[in-house]
Amino acid sequence: MARSIVIIGGGAAGGTAAQFAKKTDRNAEVTIFEKGKYPQYSKCALPYFISGKVEDVIEFSEKWFERAGIDLYLETEVKEVDLKDRVVIAEKNGESIEKKFDSLIIATGADPSVPPIDGIYDGEKIKKGVFSLRTLDDAKEIKNFLREVEDISIIGAGLIGLELSEAFYELGKSVKIIEILPSILPGMIDQDLAELVYQKIKDKVEIFVNHRVKKINGKDEVESIVVEGKDGDEKEFDADMVILATGIRPNTKIAESIGCKMGETRGIVVDKRSMTSIKDVYAAGDCTEYKDFVTGKAIPVGLGSIGVRQAMVAGVNAAGGNALLPEGFLQTRTTRIFDVEISAVGPLSKEIENSVQGKYSGKTLPHYFPGGEDIVIKTVINNSGEIVSAQAVGVGSALRINTFACAIYNKMNVEEFVKLETAYAPPIAPTLDPMIISADIARYRYGRK
Amino acid sequence: MARSIVIIGGGAAGGTAAQFAKKTDRNAEVTIFEKGKYPQYSKCALPYFISGKVEDVIEFSEKWFERAGIDLYLETEVKEVDLKDRVVIAEKNGESIEKKFDSLIIATGADPSVPPIDGIYDGEKIKKGVFSLRTLDDAKEIKNFLREVEDISIIGAGLIGLELSEAFYELGKSVKIIEILPSILPGMIDQDLAELVYQKIKDKVEIFVNHRVKKINGKDEVESIVVEGKDGDEKEFDADMVILATGIRPNTKIAESIGCKMGETRGIVVDKRSMTSIKDVYAAGDCTEYKDFVTGKAIPVGLGSIGVRQAMVAGVNAAGGNALLPEGFLQTRTTRIFDVEISAVGPLSKEIENSVQGKYSGKTLPHYFPGGEDIVIKTVINNSGEIVSAQAVGVGSALRINTFACAIYNKMNVEEFVKLETAYAPPIAPTLDPMIISADIARYRYGRK
C-alpha cells in the first residue's frame, strides 16, 4: 500500500515538505491541511504586496499542487491527531475529514506575538486600526484600511517593522517607529552598523529607539499612542493605525497535544533528520527551534530560508529518504530598506566570547573606476581565529555575506580566509574585495591581542 | 644595519611587494627599479582608459611611495644582478646605480606575445597600425592613433581582446575579432557559456571563431588583413588598425641570468614562500608560474588578483616575515563586456577528469518580484563529489563565484554545499540562490552516475 504523508500547514515549510516528499517517493499519498484560504505564498513578500511592488505573492498555485499529485486542502483546520491509530482529524466547512498517516509533518508556523500594551484590545478583540502582519489576509486588511490613514506608528524596528515603514512611506504616509531596544534591527546586526543604517534612513521615517509604547488611545479605534523614553519622558503621537511588529511566537498547539518535546525558545525540538521527539513525526519552519551553528544554542527558526531547508529535509525523510540538516543554522539574512541593503550571517558580536572584529568602509569598485558604491563590512572571529559571523551594509552585501556563510560553515580560520582569491576586474570589484580587507583587519587585531 | 630589499619592476606586483616589505620591517630600505616612466598603475584598467571611462589609472603616485619611505626609481633599467656580492646594477639616464641587497624580488612582468603572422613587421619594427596593449604607453599610443581609424581588427577573443572591442565600439569604431579557437574567452569559460556570451554581444562586434589571421596587408601601414576559416575559406577585411591580443610571455631575462629555475610554462618557479630556487631571491606576478589549486599543474600567473597576493607574500618574506601562499591558485576571474558580467573559478570542465556538471538558468530574484535579471550558473564537481570549478554569466556572477571560490578552497563536497544557507529576501535573492540550485543539479546528476 502506498505510504501516506500528512502535512499540517501549507505555508512555505509545509508546501516545500510536500514537494520533497513527493519527489522522494512518487507513489506516496501526500496530503496538506491548511487552515487559511491560500495555497503556498511568500510571507516575506507581504510588505511589497502592501506597497504595490508585488501583485501576486502566490508561489505555487492550487493547480500546481494538483499537477504534482499533492492533495491540498485549504480552509481546513486540524482538530486532533490520534497518534495511536495514526489518524489526523480535520474539519472543512463543518465537515470532518480523517486521514491515516505513516509520517506526519508539522508545519504550523507562528503567530504574531501581541505585546502587553494598554489599549490594544477593544473588549476581546484587537482594537480597530491595530494590525499585525503575518498572513496574506493581514496584508489585505492593512492595504484596505490604509486608504483612510495618514499617521502610522509601528511598534518594533525589526525586519518587518522597517520593511513596512518603507511600504507606508512609498504610499505617502507619515510613519513613526517605536523600538524599546537601543538600536534598530536589534536581532539582525550589531549596534554600530544599525547606527549607520539609521543615519541613512532617518529622513524618511521617524524612529524612536529606547522608547516603549505605554498606551494606545482611542475608544472604538486608534487615535494616538503614548510613548515613554528611557529617561521617563512621555510623548503622545497621533496615529490612525498601529502596527505590532514585535516578533512571533511558534504555533505549537498540535505538537504539544501529542507530546512533542518543546525547547527553550518554546519551539518544537527536532533532530538532524528534522524529526520531533516522536518517531515518524517531523516538524519544520517557524514552529520549530534548532541549534545555532556557531554557539550551539537553541534558536527559533524564524527565517524563511531556513524553514524551507528544514522542510526539504523533513519531506525527504518522511517519504523514506535520507537527508540531514547541517549541525546548526548560520542564520544568513538580508533585507533592503529604503535602498539600503543590509546583510548578516552568524550570531551578533555580543554573543561571541572574546570576539575580535575587523570593520572596513570602502567602495565596491577600485578608486579610479566611476560608479563604486559605499560598502561597510564587519568580520567577527572567535578566540581561535575562526570566522564566526559577518555583517555588511551596501550594494552586494548579501552576496558577500554568502561567501562568509561558506567560510563559517567550513570553520575557516581568518588566516586562510584572507588568502581567498576574489574575482577582480575594474568595472566589477577591486583587487582585494572589501570582505577580504575587513577580514584582514580582524586578523591584524587578533594577532596583536 | 638596516635590511636592504631591492625590487625589480614597479607594476602591481612590484609595488605591492614593496608596500608589504616596508609594512613588515619599518626599518628596511626598500628600493624599486622600474624601467617605465609611471609609478604603479592598473593594467586591467587600460581598456577603460582607452574608452575614456577611466581618466587616471595610477594606483599609487610617486608621492605615495615617497611618503611610504620606499625608494622608487622610474625609467631605470636593471642591467645586471651580481649574486655573489648581492648587488643590483641599474641604469638611469645613462648613469649607473648600484644597490646592495639582502633580499631581491623579481617582478618583471610579462610582454605581449607576438604571433607569427606574415606582415606584422615593417623591417625590424612592428608595422604602423599594429598594436599590443600591455603598458600605459601602449594605451596612450592606441588612443592617439584611434582618431584616424575606422576599422579595427583584433586578433584574439580573450579577455583583453573583448574588453578592447567594447572600448572601440563605444568610440564608434567598427570592430572585428578573429579567434583561432572554436569559442570566445577560451581560457576563461567553457564553450557552452561562451556561446551564450557570444549571442549577447554579437550584434555589437563581429566575431570570427575558428579563424586564423594569415596576413596583414599594407606597405608602410596596415591596410587590410587576410583571414582563413577552418574550412580553408579565405576572406580579406579592411583594417586601419590591428590589435594583437594573443596572450603574454613572462619576462624572465634577469631571473634566467642569475640561474633561477624556470618552469613548464616558461615562468619563474616559486615555492610557498614565493621564493625562487635561489635563496633570498623572490618573484611575484606575471613573470612567475605556480600550481593550480585543483589540478596541481603549473599555470602562468596571469591574473592581477593572483599577482598581488603573491607579491604580498613575497614582500613579507623578503622583509624577514613569514607568509605563505595557498597550496595553489583558484584563478577566480571576472569581466564585464557590453554589460554582460562573466565570472569563473577553477579549471575549465575539460581539464577535470570524469567531471559532473550542473547548469541552471534562472533569475536573480523570486519570480514574483519585479526586476530579476537573467543568470546562468554552472557547478562542476569531480569524481569524489568535490566542487572544483564554477562559471557564471549575469549580474552578480562575480560575487557568487567568490562563494564557489571559498567552497573550492575548503574542498567542500557538493552534499555539503547545497546545505549552505544563502541570504534570502524578495528584493535581493530567491529562497535558494541560483548557485545552490546549480550545485543541486550537479549533485543529482552525480548521484545517478
mmCIF file with all atom_site columns, N, CA, C and O in Angstrom, chain B residues 420-436:
data_model
loop_
_atom_site.group_PDB
_atom_site.id
_atom_site.type_symbol
_atom_site.label_atom_id
_atom_site.label_alt_id
_atom_site.label_comp_id
_atom_site.label_asym_id
_atom_site.label_entity_id
_atom_site.label_seq_id
_atom_site.pdbx_PDB_ins_code
_atom_site.Cartn_x
_atom_site.Cartn_y
_atom_site.Cartn_z
_atom_site.occupancy
_atom_site.B_iso_or_equiv
_atom_site.pdbx_formal_charge
_atom_site.auth_seq_id
_atom_site.auth_comp_id
_atom_site.auth_asym_id
_atom_site.auth_atom_id
_atom_site.pdbx_PDB_model_num
ATOM 1  N N  . LEU B 1 420 ? 24.189 25.001 2.272  1.00 0.00 ? 420 LEU B N  1
ATOM 2  C CA . LEU B 1 420 ? 24.568 26.366 2.627  1.00 0.00 ? 420 LEU B CA 1
ATOM 3  C C  . LEU B 1 420 ? 23.343 27.281 2.629  1.00 0.00 ? 420 LEU B C  1
ATOM 4  O O  . LEU B 1 420 ? 22.587 27.328 1.663  1.00 0.00 ? 420 LEU B O  1
ATOM 5  N N  . GLU B 1 421 ? 23.148 27.976 3.740  1.00 0.00 ? 421 GLU B N  1
ATOM 6  C CA . GLU B 1 421 ? 22.056 28.954 3.803  1.00 0.00 ? 421 GLU B CA 1
ATOM 7  C C  . GLU B 1 421 ? 22.490 30.229 3.105  1.00 0.00 ? 421 GLU B C  1
ATOM 8  O O  . GLU B 1 421 ? 23.352 30.946 3.596  1.00 0.00 ? 421 GLU B O  1
ATOM 9  N N  . THR B 1 422 ? 21.878 30.504 1.977  1.00 0.00 ? 422 THR B N  1
ATOM 10 C CA . THR B 1 422 ? 22.173 31.759 1.292  1.00 0.00 ? 422 THR B CA 1
ATOM 11 C C  . THR B 1 422 ? 21.153 32.811 1.716  1.00 0.00 ? 422 THR B C  1
ATOM 12 O O  . THR B 1 422 ? 20.032 32.490 2.087  1.00 0.00 ? 422 THR B O  1
ATOM 13 N N  . ALA B 1 423 ? 21.594 34.054 1.673  1.00 0.00 ? 423 ALA B N  1
ATOM 14 C CA . ALA B 1 423 ? 20.735 35.166 2.108  1.00 0.00 ? 423 ALA B CA 1
ATOM 15 C C  . ALA B 1 423 ? 19.512 35.276 1.201  1.00 0.00 ? 423 ALA B C  1
ATOM 16 O O  . ALA B 1 423 ? 19.639 35.215 -0.015 1.00 0.00 ? 423 ALA B O  1
ATOM 17 N N  . TYR B 1 424 ? 18.354 35.408 1.810  1.00 0.00 ? 424 TYR B N  1
ATOM 18 C CA . TYR B 1 424 ? 17.103 35.492 1.055  1.00 0.00 ? 424 TYR B CA 1
ATOM 19 C C  . TYR B 1 424 ? 16.268 36.682 1.501  1.00 0.00 ? 424 TYR B C  1
ATOM 20 O O  . TYR B 1 424 ? 16.068 36.892 2.694  1.00 0.00 ? 424 TYR B O  1
ATOM 21 N N  . ALA B 1 425 ? 15.818 37.448 0.553  1.00 0.00 ? 425 ALA B N  1
ATOM 22 C CA . ALA B 1 425 ? 14.795 38.482 0.755  1.00 0.00 ? 425 ALA B CA 1
ATOM 23 C C  . ALA B 1 425 ? 14.274 38.810 -0.630 1.00 0.00 ? 425 ALA B C  1
ATOM 24 O O  . ALA B 1 425 ? 15.060 38.887 -1.579 1.00 0.00 ? 425 ALA B O  1
ATOM 25 N N  . PRO B 1 426 ? 12.963 38.978 -0.768 1.00 0.00 ? 426 PRO B N  1
ATOM 26 C CA . PRO B 1 426 ? 12.407 39.145 -2.119 1.00 0.00 ? 426 PRO B CA 1
ATOM 27 C C  . PRO B 1 426 ? 13.120 40.187 -2.987 1.00 0.00 ? 426 PRO B C  1
ATOM 28 O O  . PRO B 1 426 ? 13.369 39.912 -4.160 1.00 0.00 ? 426 PRO B O  1
ATOM 29 N N  . PRO B 1 427 ? 13.513 41.365 -2.459 1.00 0.00 ? 427 PRO B N  1
ATOM 30 C CA . PRO B 1 427 ? 14.144 42.323 -3.388 1.00 0.00 ? 427 PRO B CA 1
ATOM 31 C C  . PRO B 1 427 ? 15.604 42.015 -3.662 1.00 0.00 ? 427 PRO B C  1
ATOM 32 O O  . PRO B 1 427 ? 16.243 42.725 -4.440 1.00 0.00 ? 427 PRO B O  1
ATOM 33 N N  . ILE B 1 428 ? 16.139 40.941 -3.061 1.00 0.00 ? 428 ILE B N  1
ATOM 34 C CA . ILE B 1 428 ? 17.585 40.696 -3.157 1.00 0.00 ? 428 ILE B CA 1
ATOM 35 C C  . ILE B 1 428 ? 17.953 39.342 -3.752 1.00 0.00 ? 428 ILE B C  1
ATOM 36 O O  . ILE B 1 428 ? 18.835 39.253 -4.603 1.00 0.00 ? 428 ILE B O  1
ATOM 37 N N  . ALA B 1 429 ? 17.287 38.292 -3.335 1.00 0.00 ? 429 ALA B N  1
ATOM 38 C CA . ALA B 1 429 ? 17.629 36.958 -3.849 1.00 0.00 ? 429 ALA B CA 1
ATOM 39 C C  . ALA B 1 429 ? 16.505 35.983 -3.552 1.00 0.00 ? 429 ALA B C  1
ATOM 40 O O  . ALA B 1 429 ? 15.755 36.176 -2.597 1.00 0.00 ? 429 ALA B O  1
ATOM 41 N N  . PRO B 1 430 ? 16.373 34.939 -4.366 1.00 0.00 ? 430 PRO B N  1
ATOM 42 C CA . PRO B 1 430 ? 15.349 33.926 -4.080 1.00 0.00 ? 430 PRO B CA 1
ATOM 43 C C  . PRO B 1 430 ? 15.733 33.049 -2.881 1.00 0.00 ? 430 PRO B C  1
ATOM 44 O O  . PRO B 1 430 ? 16.870 33.092 -2.420 1.00 0.00 ? 430 PRO B O  1
ATOM 45 N N  . THR B 1 431 ? 14.757 32.284 -2.387 1.00 0.00 ? 431 THR B N  1
ATOM 46 C CA . THR B 1 431 ? 14.980 31.448 -1.207 1.00 0.00 ? 431 THR B CA 1
ATOM 47 C C  . THR B 1 431 ? 16.228 30.590 -1.367 1.00 0.00 ? 431 THR B C  1
ATOM 48 O O  . THR B 1 431 ? 17.050 30.494 -0.466 1.00 0.00 ? 431 THR B O  1
ATOM 49 N N  . LEU B 1 432 ? 16.323 29.924 -2.496 1.00 0.00 ? 432 LEU B N  1
ATOM 50 C CA . LEU B 1 432 ? 17.546 29.181 -2.795 1.00 0.00 ? 432 LEU B CA 1
ATOM 51 C C  . LEU B 1 432 ? 18.258 29.962 -3.891 1.00 0.00 ? 432 LEU B C  1
ATOM 52 O O  . LEU B 1 432 ? 17.725 30.138 -4.984 1.00 0.00 ? 432 LEU B O  1
ATOM 53 N N  . ASP B 1 433 ? 19.441 30.407 -3.588 1.00 0.00 ? 433 ASP B N  1
ATOM 54 C CA . ASP B 1 433 ? 20.175 31.179 -4.586 1.00 0.00 ? 433 ASP B CA 1
ATOM 55 C C  . ASP B 1 433 ? 20.450 30.292 -5.810 1.00 0.00 ? 433 ASP B C  1
ATOM 56 O O  . ASP B 1 433 ? 20.670 29.087 -5.681 1.00 0.00 ? 433 ASP B O  1
ATOM 57 N N  . PRO B 1 434 ? 20.459 30.905 -7.010 1.00 0.00 ? 434 PRO B N  1
ATOM 58 C CA . PRO B 1 434 ? 20.751 30.117 -8.218 1.00 0.00 ? 434 PRO B CA 1
ATOM 59 C C  . PRO B 1 434 ? 22.023 29.270 -8.108 1.00 0.00 ? 434 PRO B C  1
ATOM 60 O O  . PRO B 1 434 ? 22.100 28.188 -8.689 1.00 0.00 ? 434 PRO B O  1
ATOM 61 N N  . MET B 1 435 ? 22.999 29.726 -7.324 1.00 0.00 ? 435 MET B N  1
ATOM 62 C CA . MET B 1 435 ? 24.218 28.908 -7.224 1.00 0.00 ? 435 MET B CA 1
ATOM 63 C C  . MET B 1 435 ? 23.948 27.589 -6.496 1.00 0.00 ? 435 MET B C  1
ATOM 64 O O  . MET B 1 435 ? 24.538 26.559 -6.815 1.00 0.00 ? 435 MET B O  1
ATOM 65 N N  . ILE B 1 436 ? 23.039 27.637 -5.533 1.00 0.00 ? 436 ILE B N  1
ATOM 66 C CA . ILE B 1 436 ? 22.695 26.409 -4.811 1.00 0.00 ? 436 ILE B CA 1
ATOM 67 C C  . ILE B 1 436 ? 21.918 25.471 -5.745 1.00 0.00 ? 436 ILE B C  1
ATOM 68 O O  . ILE B 1 436 ? 22.155 24.255 -5.763 1.00 0.00 ? 436 ILE B O  1
#
